[in-house]
XYZ file of C-alpha atoms in Angstrom:
720
model
C -22.751 34.714 -22.433
C -24.784 33.553 -19.379
C -24.427 35.500 -16.452
C -23.857 34.071 -12.823
C -26.999 33.649 -11.830
C -27.997 31.943 -14.551
C -25.096 29.987 -14.214
C -26.245 28.700 -10.930
C -29.853 27.990 -12.367
C -27.877 25.505 -15.176
C -26.110 23.881 -12.369
C -29.255 22.593 -10.489
C -30.568 21.076 -13.806
C -27.703 20.169 -15.353
C -25.995 19.229 -11.863
C -25.468 14.849 -12.480
C -27.562 12.565 -10.042
C -24.834 10.129 -8.006
C -23.684 7.642 -9.896
C -24.384 9.678 -13.756
C -21.171 9.720 -14.870
C -21.957 10.297 -18.464
C -23.689 13.082 -17.198
C -20.973 14.347 -14.981
C -18.727 14.553 -17.777
C -20.961 16.542 -19.986
C -21.985 19.091 -16.750
C -18.025 19.182 -16.742
C -17.506 20.103 -19.909
C -20.027 22.329 -19.844
C -18.419 24.209 -16.717
C -15.080 24.493 -18.021
C -16.693 26.421 -21.156
C -18.137 28.737 -19.151
C -14.711 29.032 -17.747
C -13.107 29.694 -20.913
C -15.572 32.461 -21.547
C -18.084 30.126 -24.415
C -21.023 28.538 -23.656
C -22.168 28.206 -26.743
C -18.958 26.022 -27.925
C -20.453 23.409 -25.817
C -23.246 23.069 -28.308
C -21.002 23.532 -31.575
C -18.585 20.796 -29.968
C -15.216 22.937 -29.482
C -13.689 25.033 -26.807
C -10.726 27.527 -27.780
C -11.028 25.464 -31.214
C -10.547 21.594 -29.734
C -13.101 19.196 -30.247
C -15.898 18.231 -27.088
C -16.325 14.061 -27.096
C -19.623 13.145 -28.696
C -20.897 12.399 -25.421
C -20.785 15.491 -23.661
C -21.301 17.687 -26.388
C -24.800 15.378 -26.827
C -26.461 15.534 -23.473
C -25.245 19.434 -22.873
C -27.290 19.710 -25.672
C -29.640 17.683 -24.308
C -30.025 19.793 -20.906
C -29.733 23.132 -22.661
C -32.768 21.801 -25.172
C -35.341 24.166 -23.966
C -33.547 26.769 -22.530
C -31.593 27.483 -26.391
C -34.978 27.425 -28.131
C -36.510 30.127 -25.989
C -32.878 32.455 -26.001
C -33.451 34.264 -29.532
C -36.771 35.331 -28.929
C -35.804 37.000 -25.061
C -32.624 37.780 -26.450
C -34.858 39.990 -28.879
C -37.082 40.959 -26.571
C -34.537 42.533 -24.460
C -32.418 43.558 -26.839
C -34.420 46.027 -29.290
C -35.610 48.393 -26.401
C -31.665 49.265 -25.413
C -30.717 49.101 -28.815
C -33.211 52.003 -29.643
C -32.946 53.467 -26.045
C -28.931 53.845 -27.460
C -29.987 54.801 -30.737
C -31.448 57.466 -29.724
C -28.588 58.642 -26.995
C -26.065 58.602 -29.732
C -28.487 61.041 -32.124
C -29.027 63.377 -29.542
C -24.992 64.002 -29.322
C -24.565 63.309 -33.010
C -26.624 63.780 -35.315
C -27.185 62.672 -39.006
C -26.139 65.172 -41.349
C -26.573 65.696 -44.867
C -23.907 67.218 -47.373
C -23.980 69.731 -50.159
C -24.483 66.599 -52.275
C -27.562 65.046 -50.302
C -25.559 62.287 -49.309
C -26.222 60.451 -46.079
C -23.199 61.021 -43.809
C -23.260 57.482 -41.505
C -22.791 58.301 -37.323
C -21.151 56.133 -35.379
C -24.128 54.857 -33.316
C -25.086 54.012 -37.338
C -21.378 53.052 -38.675
C -20.045 49.322 -37.716
C -17.013 49.179 -35.265
C -14.013 48.305 -37.393
C -10.796 48.348 -36.196
C -7.920 50.459 -37.243
C -5.788 49.483 -39.972
C -2.347 47.955 -38.075
C 0.526 49.249 -39.446
C 2.810 46.539 -41.277
C 4.623 44.258 -38.722
C 7.083 41.136 -39.628
C 5.436 38.132 -40.579
C 3.567 36.376 -37.800
C 5.159 33.377 -36.054
C 3.411 29.483 -36.033
C 2.818 30.289 -32.545
C 1.046 33.982 -32.856
C -0.953 32.235 -35.680
C -2.059 29.910 -33.102
C -2.827 32.303 -30.471
C -4.520 34.396 -33.126
C -7.035 31.759 -34.439
C -7.756 30.728 -30.743
C -9.088 34.013 -30.273
C -11.087 34.729 -33.495
C -13.216 31.387 -32.320
C -13.492 32.554 -28.953
C -14.533 35.953 -30.050
C -16.950 35.147 -32.690
C -18.140 32.432 -30.394
C -18.398 35.062 -27.664
C -20.686 37.025 -29.992
C -23.311 33.780 -30.761
C -23.626 32.913 -27.344
C -27.288 33.930 -26.419
C -28.409 33.030 -29.847
C -26.940 30.013 -31.318
C -29.396 27.317 -31.499
C -28.460 23.337 -29.948
C -26.221 22.073 -33.310
C -26.971 18.196 -34.185
C -23.721 15.809 -32.252
C -21.109 15.561 -34.346
C -19.420 12.260 -35.513
C -17.555 10.085 -33.497
C -14.562 11.040 -35.747
C -14.362 14.538 -35.397
C -15.156 14.262 -31.203
C -12.240 11.345 -31.224
C -9.040 12.851 -28.798
C -11.246 15.397 -27.331
C -11.306 14.318 -23.439
C -7.337 13.853 -23.788
C -6.882 17.344 -25.299
C -9.256 18.565 -23.142
C -7.168 17.705 -20.238
C -3.825 18.702 -21.860
C -5.063 22.434 -21.598
C -6.234 21.613 -18.116
C -10.025 23.078 -19.453
C -11.472 19.535 -20.489
C -13.937 16.459 -19.092
C -12.408 13.954 -16.382
C -9.636 11.895 -17.207
C -11.262 8.960 -17.387
C -13.366 9.742 -20.588
C -12.671 8.299 -23.304
C -8.942 9.578 -25.038
C -7.934 7.872 -28.201
C -5.822 10.768 -29.919
C -4.140 10.928 -33.718
C -0.509 11.682 -34.066
C -1.073 15.461 -34.581
C -3.166 15.663 -31.417
C -0.702 14.314 -29.492
C 1.932 16.522 -30.404
C -0.894 19.100 -29.123
C -0.327 16.733 -25.880
C 3.115 17.090 -25.654
C 2.714 21.184 -26.147
C 1.082 21.450 -22.963
C 0.816 20.720 -18.995
C -2.068 19.393 -17.628
C -3.772 21.931 -15.246
C -5.464 21.446 -12.165
C -9.612 22.719 -12.230
C -10.265 26.267 -12.005
C -11.519 26.979 -8.199
C -15.103 28.742 -8.406
C -18.233 29.053 -6.666
C -19.261 25.667 -6.817
C -17.260 22.590 -8.359
C -17.869 20.572 -11.233
C -19.578 18.300 -9.042
C -21.711 20.993 -7.042
C -19.926 21.184 -3.860
C -19.383 24.308 -2.990
C -15.745 25.878 -2.763
C -14.514 28.865 -0.881
C -12.742 30.994 -3.583
C -14.885 32.979 -5.690
C -14.481 33.292 -9.618
C -12.700 36.117 -10.541
C -12.206 38.491 -13.465
C -9.705 37.920 -15.563
C -6.850 40.048 -16.711
C -6.489 38.572 -20.297
C -10.402 39.434 -22.388
C -11.481 38.538 -26.095
C -12.738 41.567 -27.715
C -15.271 43.122 -26.436
C -14.715 41.875 -22.829
C -14.979 45.099 -21.272
C -18.694 45.649 -22.895
C -20.951 46.386 -19.690
C -23.764 43.882 -21.146
C -21.399 41.140 -20.278
C -20.861 39.119 -17.349
C -17.604 39.156 -15.229
C -15.524 36.343 -16.445
C -13.607 33.596 -14.546
C -9.934 32.819 -13.595
C -8.154 30.044 -14.008
C -6.737 28.150 -11.430
C -2.415 28.638 -11.307
C -1.028 25.851 -12.988
C 1.748 25.342 -10.379
C -0.889 23.620 -7.918
C -0.293 19.934 -7.118
C -3.130 17.084 -6.238
C -1.728 15.857 -2.719
C -1.069 12.317 -3.248
C -2.681 9.265 -2.074
C -2.278 9.262 1.938
C -0.350 5.844 3.262
C -3.238 4.723 5.984
C -1.195 1.301 6.493
C -0.573 1.063 10.421
C 2.869 -0.651 10.745
C 4.690 -0.377 13.970
C 7.887 1.570 13.467
C 11.274 0.103 15.284
C 15.174 1.309 15.149
C 17.741 -1.259 14.212
C 20.117 -3.576 16.268
C 22.501 -1.417 17.792
C 26.068 -3.078 17.905
C 27.535 -4.202 21.679
C 30.149 -4.208 23.482
C 31.177 -7.829 23.791
C 32.678 -7.169 27.024
C 30.269 -4.552 28.154
C 26.789 -6.323 27.121
C 27.832 -9.840 26.474
C 24.275 -11.112 26.563
C 21.519 -11.187 23.792
C 17.658 -12.567 24.165
C 14.791 -12.564 21.474
C 12.275 -15.100 20.847
C 12.291 -16.819 18.019
C 9.977 -15.478 15.114
C 8.055 -17.735 11.821
C 5.803 -14.959 10.782
C 6.465 -14.142 7.416
C 3.607 -10.894 6.798
C 6.760 -8.654 6.013
C 8.526 -10.450 3.318
C 4.722 -10.517 1.359
C 4.379 -6.819 2.006
C 7.654 -5.870 0.449
C 6.841 -7.848 -2.652
C 3.729 -6.068 -3.341
C 5.445 -3.050 -3.062
C 7.811 -3.621 -5.070
C 5.570 -5.133 -7.619
C 3.408 -2.376 -7.518
C 6.562 0.179 -8.562
C 7.281 1.583 -5.058
C 10.647 0.907 -2.646
C 9.174 -0.607 0.843
C 8.580 1.846 3.824
C 11.500 0.838 5.929
C 9.546 -0.384 8.982
C 7.628 -2.707 6.594
C 10.806 -4.604 6.094
C 11.318 -6.973 9.314
C 14.325 -8.721 8.480
C 14.094 -12.166 10.305
C 10.622 -12.631 8.635
C 12.203 -12.265 5.043
C 14.877 -14.880 6.005
C 11.740 -17.306 7.662
C 9.846 -16.865 4.664
C 12.350 -19.626 2.917
C 11.923 -22.950 3.240
C 15.415 -24.585 4.353
C 17.033 -28.176 4.564
C 18.440 -27.596 8.018
C 18.861 -30.971 9.812
C 16.124 -31.613 11.866
C 15.731 -33.854 15.374
C 15.754 -37.832 14.900
C 12.562 -38.455 16.792
C 9.660 -36.699 17.848
C 10.925 -36.499 21.465
C 13.380 -33.427 20.697
C 10.848 -30.629 18.888
C 13.996 -29.419 16.794
C 17.640 -29.378 16.799
C 19.667 -26.233 15.985
C 22.821 -26.147 13.881
C 25.709 -22.962 14.152
C 28.173 -21.972 11.870
C 30.177 -19.353 11.764
C 31.493 -17.814 8.201
C 32.941 -14.379 6.694
C 30.848 -11.791 6.139
C 30.409 -10.382 2.385
C 29.825 -6.857 2.754
C 32.413 -6.446 6.060
C 36.328 -8.263 5.277
C 36.375 -7.057 8.604
C 33.357 -9.047 10.366
C 31.892 -12.819 10.017
C 28.366 -13.877 10.385
C 27.075 -16.306 13.115
C 24.364 -18.454 11.870
C 21.876 -20.009 13.879
C 19.402 -22.180 12.011
C 16.396 -24.299 13.632
C 14.886 -27.406 12.481
C 11.432 -28.399 13.685
C 10.053 -32.361 13.531
C 8.199 -32.733 10.472
C 4.770 -34.611 11.374
C 3.655 -36.782 9.195
C 0.501 -36.441 7.528
C -1.095 -39.846 8.916
C 0.384 -38.933 12.734
C -1.328 -35.122 12.754
C -3.096 -35.117 15.233
C -7.161 -33.787 14.797
C -7.849 -30.472 14.546
C -10.764 -28.064 15.446
C -10.366 -24.934 13.903
C -12.916 -21.956 14.149
C -12.763 -19.610 10.806
C -12.994 -15.727 12.528
C -13.864 -13.436 9.129
C -13.660 -10.098 9.320
C -17.091 -8.855 7.171
C -16.829 -4.824 7.915
C -16.906 -2.262 5.510
C -13.393 -1.892 5.051
C -13.286 -5.583 3.881
C -15.000 -4.484 0.661
C -11.956 -4.497 -1.746
C -11.436 -6.965 -4.339
C -7.626 -8.107 -2.661
C -9.672 -8.493 0.571
C -13.154 -10.433 0.735
C -13.193 -11.914 -2.362
C -9.549 -12.938 -2.048
C -10.006 -14.339 1.708
C -12.712 -16.822 0.911
C -11.213 -18.229 -2.503
C -8.269 -18.770 0.573
C -10.006 -20.221 3.076
C -11.712 -22.304 0.113
C -8.133 -23.753 -0.218
C -7.608 -24.845 3.372
C -10.935 -26.719 3.237
C -9.747 -28.360 0.572
C -6.331 -29.755 2.437
C -8.195 -30.607 5.798
C -9.275 -34.208 6.721
C -12.724 -35.824 7.137
C -13.006 -35.821 10.835
C -11.506 -32.179 11.045
C -14.051 -29.407 12.610
C -14.324 -25.875 11.411
C -16.435 -23.606 11.870
C -17.599 -19.863 10.758
C -17.706 -16.612 12.760
C -17.802 -13.312 11.107
C -17.510 -9.370 12.788
C -18.915 -6.901 11.581
C -21.199 -3.838 13.521
C -21.471 -7.056 15.564
C -20.295 -10.978 15.975
C -22.363 -13.692 14.558
C -22.008 -17.375 14.311
C -22.587 -18.335 10.410
C -21.291 -21.568 11.019
C -21.453 -24.013 14.086
C -18.731 -26.740 14.435
C -19.282 -28.915 11.404
C -17.212 -32.231 10.056
C -14.443 -30.881 7.072
C -16.508 -34.107 5.510
C -19.355 -31.595 4.778
C -17.501 -29.927 2.452
C -20.559 -28.327 0.867
C -21.869 -26.860 3.553
C -18.947 -25.178 4.296
C -17.886 -24.084 1.041
C -21.202 -22.486 0.846
C -21.411 -20.307 4.396
C -17.775 -19.206 2.903
C -19.462 -17.865 -0.436
C -22.651 -16.037 0.871
C -20.035 -14.058 3.140
C -20.971 -10.405 2.011
C -19.332 -7.378 3.737
C -20.857 -4.143 5.108
C -20.739 -1.904 8.768
C -18.508 -1.098 11.158
C -16.181 -3.573 12.801
C -16.265 -5.404 16.150
C -12.935 -6.789 16.323
C -13.495 -7.697 19.674
C -16.895 -9.372 20.008
C -15.743 -11.160 17.220
C -12.600 -12.569 19.419
C -14.433 -13.618 22.561
C -17.092 -15.234 20.153
C -14.195 -16.894 18.064
C -12.666 -18.181 21.015
C -15.633 -19.404 22.814
C -16.658 -21.298 19.935
C -13.066 -23.128 19.955
C -14.032 -23.762 23.681
C -16.837 -25.773 22.964
C -14.983 -28.085 20.387
C -12.046 -28.426 22.275
C -9.952 -31.405 21.007
C -8.326 -32.898 23.879
C -4.495 -33.794 22.039
C -5.485 -32.028 19.432
C -4.961 -28.782 17.077
C -7.456 -26.236 18.500
C -6.723 -23.035 16.758
C -9.151 -19.513 15.596
C -7.994 -18.263 12.571
C -8.487 -14.185 12.623
C -8.455 -13.002 8.569
C -8.797 -9.399 8.459
C -6.836 -6.086 7.659
C -7.036 -5.048 11.063
C -9.094 -1.932 11.060
C -10.978 -3.121 14.594
C -13.331 0.341 15.426
C -15.411 -1.495 17.583
C -15.702 -1.973 21.777
C -11.681 -2.387 22.572
C -9.697 -1.595 19.840
C -6.427 0.160 21.102
C -3.184 -2.618 20.612
C -2.779 -2.636 24.439
C -6.197 -3.768 25.123
C -6.388 -6.185 22.239
C -3.040 -7.806 23.637
C -4.736 -8.098 27.395
C -7.617 -10.067 25.543
C -5.563 -12.038 23.603
C -2.941 -12.925 26.790
C -6.285 -13.923 28.509
C -7.816 -16.204 26.058
C -4.681 -18.042 25.420
C -4.995 -19.218 28.383
C -7.364 -21.617 27.321
C -4.667 -23.743 25.564
C -6.296 -21.963 21.742
C -3.454 -21.587 19.594
C -4.162 -18.265 16.979
C -2.962 -17.922 13.450
C -3.664 -13.860 11.656
C -4.114 -13.589 8.060
C -3.425 -9.994 6.505
C -5.919 -8.783 3.738
C -5.338 -5.859 1.897
C -2.962 -2.825 1.044
C -4.772 0.251 1.720
C -5.712 0.378 5.920
C -3.763 -2.345 6.516
C -3.691 -2.303 10.699
C -0.197 -4.397 10.410
C 0.760 -3.619 13.561
C -2.367 -4.652 15.978
C -1.841 -8.068 13.913
C 1.517 -8.508 15.087
C 0.113 -6.862 18.609
C -1.946 -10.060 18.934
C -0.167 -12.592 17.146
C 3.031 -12.641 19.128
C 0.731 -12.499 22.586
C -1.802 -15.026 21.499
C 0.506 -17.608 20.866
C 0.101 -17.491 17.512
C 1.598 -16.408 14.136
C 1.049 -13.923 11.353
C 0.925 -13.832 8.190
C 0.007 -11.537 4.862
C -1.999 -12.603 2.072
C -2.038 -10.735 -1.310
C -2.437 -12.991 -3.991
C -3.857 -16.433 -4.331
C -0.956 -17.987 -4.838
C -0.061 -16.710 -1.505
C -3.023 -18.409 -0.027
C -1.831 -21.571 -1.171
C 1.568 -21.453 0.392
C 0.424 -20.502 3.642
C -2.875 -22.345 3.948
C -1.886 -25.619 1.434
C 2.222 -25.725 1.013
C 2.896 -25.340 4.442
C -0.632 -26.050 6.329
C 1.501 -28.592 8.558
C 3.654 -25.810 9.835
C 0.865 -23.478 10.142
C -1.538 -25.373 11.420
C 0.126 -28.119 14.017
C 2.680 -26.660 16.613
C 5.694 -28.785 18.217
C 6.570 -25.900 20.324
C 5.959 -23.054 21.989
C 7.072 -20.008 23.566
C 10.765 -20.485 22.075
C 13.356 -18.347 23.275
C 17.110 -17.810 21.810
C 20.084 -16.177 24.434
C 23.379 -16.230 23.583
C 26.589 -15.289 25.589
C 29.114 -13.900 23.748
C 32.748 -14.584 24.990
C 34.520 -11.007 25.482
C 37.966 -12.947 24.866
C 36.888 -14.037 21.028
C 34.529 -11.200 20.038
C 34.963 -7.792 20.461
C 31.699 -6.962 19.243
C 27.992 -8.431 17.861
C 24.828 -7.384 16.835
C 21.590 -9.489 15.997
C 20.342 -8.904 11.856
C 16.424 -8.361 12.700
C 14.162 -9.592 15.562
C 14.080 -5.930 17.182
C 10.467 -6.475 17.711
C 11.115 -9.457 19.006
C 13.462 -8.736 21.552
C 13.288 -9.854 25.424
C 14.754 -8.818 28.651
C 18.319 -10.902 29.828
C 15.814 -11.942 33.404
C 12.521 -13.123 29.994
C 14.644 -16.271 29.062
C 14.520 -18.013 32.650
C 10.939 -16.855 33.418
C 8.015 -18.983 31.759
C 5.081 -16.444 32.302
C 6.778 -14.771 29.575
C 5.622 -15.377 26.156
C 7.602 -16.668 22.791
C 7.037 -17.479 19.461
C 5.871 -20.650 18.428
C 7.444 -23.427 16.257
C 4.624 -25.503 13.762
C 5.901 -29.105 12.406
C 8.874 -28.335 9.512
C 9.127 -25.447 10.581
C 12.171 -23.439 9.695
C 13.239 -21.556 11.862
C 16.949 -18.632 10.993
C 18.596 -16.352 12.842
C 22.162 -14.527 12.035
C 24.365 -12.841 13.869
C 27.615 -10.480 12.973
C 30.602 -10.530 15.129
C 33.591 -8.754 15.228
C 36.328 -11.430 16.516
C 38.835 -9.599 18.710
C 41.650 -7.740 17.295
C 40.014 -8.046 13.251
C 40.070 -4.112 13.422
C 36.839 -3.756 12.493
C 35.266 -2.617 16.263
C 33.175 0.263 15.645
C 32.928 1.071 19.546
C 36.284 2.126 21.400
C 37.264 -0.097 24.643
C 36.746 2.020 28.018
C 39.491 4.083 29.272
C 39.102 2.875 33.016
C 37.140 -0.246 32.324
C 39.199 -4.127 32.121
C 41.641 -3.285 28.791
C 42.065 -6.910 28.100
C 40.458 -10.488 29.091
C 42.553 -12.903 30.846
C 40.615 -16.138 31.566
C 43.989 -17.352 32.664
C 42.670 -21.620 33.403
C 39.157 -20.762 32.852
C 37.504 -23.533 30.900
C 35.314 -22.167 27.505
C 38.106 -19.878 26.979
C 38.462 -20.619 23.220
C 34.618 -20.394 22.214
C 33.306 -18.041 20.365
C 29.135 -17.680 22.357
C 27.048 -20.059 24.027
C 23.533 -20.275 22.618
C 21.015 -21.452 24.627
C 17.328 -22.089 23.884
C 14.238 -22.483 25.732
C 11.071 -23.883 24.921
C 7.793 -25.658 25.915
C 5.746 -28.486 24.505
C 2.243 -27.649 23.253
C 0.299 -28.782 26.303
C 2.875 -28.208 28.949
C 3.737 -25.061 30.696
C 7.299 -25.924 32.110
C 10.320 -25.010 29.543
C 12.956 -27.055 28.258
C 16.397 -26.403 27.799
C 19.248 -26.887 24.573
C 22.670 -25.564 24.990
C 25.352 -25.273 21.776
C 28.814 -24.034 22.409
C 29.826 -21.864 19.210
C 33.744 -23.328 18.516
C 35.821 -22.936 15.768
C 34.737 -26.716 14.652
C 31.583 -24.554 13.930
C 33.366 -22.643 11.485
C 34.108 -22.254 7.220
C 37.023 -20.743 6.408
C 35.667 -18.763 3.361
C 31.692 -17.435 2.509
C 31.781 -19.931 -0.709
C 32.746 -23.087 1.744
C 28.666 -22.622 3.681
C 26.015 -24.615 2.442
C 23.602 -23.598 -0.422
C 20.805 -22.596 2.214
C 23.464 -20.530 4.593
C 24.369 -18.281 1.752
C 21.315 -17.886 0.388
C 19.434 -16.877 3.611
C 22.911 -14.530 4.365
C 21.451 -13.116 0.393
C 17.993 -12.339 2.034
C 19.702 -10.915 5.246
C 21.508 -8.405 2.841
C 18.332 -7.666 0.751
C 16.178 -6.788 4.109
C 19.218 -5.000 5.462
C 19.445 -2.807 2.108
C 15.795 -1.721 1.983
C 15.912 -0.852 5.450
C 19.064 1.470 4.562
C 21.181 0.248 7.195
C 24.458 1.172 7.672
C 26.207 -2.388 7.446
C 25.138 -2.496 4.144
C 25.249 0.511 2.355
C 28.149 0.005 0.346
C 27.287 -3.562 -0.496
C 25.317 -3.053 -4.087
C 22.016 -4.919 -5.323
C 24.698 -6.796 -8.123
C 26.111 -8.440 -4.977
C 23.239 -10.255 -3.447
C 22.181 -10.981 -7.347
C 25.253 -12.614 -7.011
C 24.945 -14.465 -4.317
C 21.483 -14.963 -4.186
C 22.003 -16.733 -7.787
C 24.841 -19.226 -6.583
C 22.591 -20.587 -3.937
C 19.622 -20.413 -5.716
C 19.655 -24.632 -5.501
C 16.802 -26.586 -5.391
C 13.144 -24.169 -6.244
C 10.707 -26.134 -6.581
C 7.868 -23.960 -5.760
C 10.271 -20.738 -7.869
C 10.142 -18.256 -4.085
C 13.929 -18.126 -5.201
C 13.435 -17.679 -8.473
C 10.690 -14.958 -7.388
C 13.345 -13.011 -4.491
C 15.855 -12.640 -7.537
C 13.386 -11.160 -9.551
C 12.213 -8.846 -6.597
C 15.921 -7.667 -6.076
C 16.161 -6.648 -9.982
C 12.912 -4.809 -9.239
C 14.540 -2.697 -6.033
C 17.654 -1.828 -8.512
C 15.251 -0.527 -10.948
C 13.051 1.993 -9.388
C 16.357 3.588 -8.662
C 16.844 2.678 -4.516
C 21.141 3.079 -4.499
C 20.902 3.537 -0.939
């Protein structure tokens, strides 16, 4: 047996250098063998009766070769004096005696140790036989530990399944080692539960641990001998490896509450055409997990899909609004007030010239397959969509910002693509410096009456300069005065700073999208390029006043992070969302008609019990919808109003349009994922039923994919 001091020397010899994964596996196998009181078993290819992999056996044999060659001679030199000294003292205590027949009577020192014959027992069970066999193997190996020479490597067939079996017993090589097992071995794996690696004086990677090795309680035969080193203990099997920490930063928010129309009749919010939440939810579900509630922004899920709402007749009015009232599929006592906005779709021949600055994060955190490599492929798609006279610049930032490509006409496609292809990650993240440099470059190439936009692509991990969300918000608010718009594209799943991206997008006349696949990049940057690049209205706000004579209560579905104060609606200094060419925007209120029996708020005891408008006009209206907006190059807002009456109502949910019903299905799904009370008793099967019936024309397959996400959420056991 090798003592702890010797083991430390072995560690210095055998500890793998960085990147030597195979050597690391061999070293780990040896250390685990030591923990099982059997280093020699490594050279023999087995531990506790289980075979090691050929690779581990061979490499460890090479490491131990020189030491093992010298071991027999050293052991002999040490053992002979000790044996002689022990014999001398034993003979003194019990000398050899000759009987009358002149035969020698053996002393205890001369006689091999034998076990006392066991009394008759019942036949051992199969499990007891296995334990005895393992104990016998360990006993034999312990006896030969100091003298066993390095045996030649076993064939691959004898090593197959070693790694898997060793891990099943919690004492083998790492899980990434080859692990092919046969049927008999599979049964062995089922009989054992994996145990964590043992703790001790050092870890298998050479790092120091705090807990020292302790003596084992159960020892192999002969373990009490003073010539044997103290035996290590195995860590408790109930230790559970910590789960990977979720490092994504997402803004937390509370679901919009129910309001009493009598006490609080006005609702005000900014429109939101971002789609990042839907992509984030999709990725989570496809990876087999129900998304975190705060990643589900219901309005972004609804607005992810294109809808065929009625648009304006001419460009003089940038968008048109359509309001409908229909029964609520998840509550028989309420109705839905559906507000749909459609932006004017600029023809490709009439689109203004574009001045685009690609602001690309090339910091070390972007060194993941779904970050910078995907980003480069996505921007290549966008370049192919631009016209020859559009201008592209590229600014990158890591530890510091730098200009990779000065303003270049899109006609020079090879030059632009080469600059994108040569981007490499590394360093910290000086996002503030990058933003300033990008806006500066956009100003240098500013196109009057054209589109001037910074397109920021990042995981949001700013850690140099102004990295606080409030500081970045103030920076973006200052830069937006230049007339340059902003688009933010998030990449990556781990360490994604969605909160920061939402902050700068909402305050920089911008939009935010999350790109998790090349297909999503094609949707955002190619199929939706017009709405992504060309704004038709900015600072768009919606304010709805409900008539207490018709509506007892209301709640806005989604838009929690876009809420505005009532007085903000008429304040042109307050920023709001933007609408791009052809954009569809949808907002849905759930309202409780007066006297329906679905009220959740008790009436005021001393308040106005009833509302009697007498001869006042508009008493039959459900609500009054007002929309404020600014044209892209103007700073004074315009107003559009729409009264909502029974003329806007349909008698049954099925009478609503296909697009309206599908958008309601998406709204229900988002609320379900957020575990909201309103849809607690509304199952995924009902959502599937509505969405399937309202799938309609689906040229790009977005709605079919939505159906698959509903099925995934249901299959994952999210029965909330």
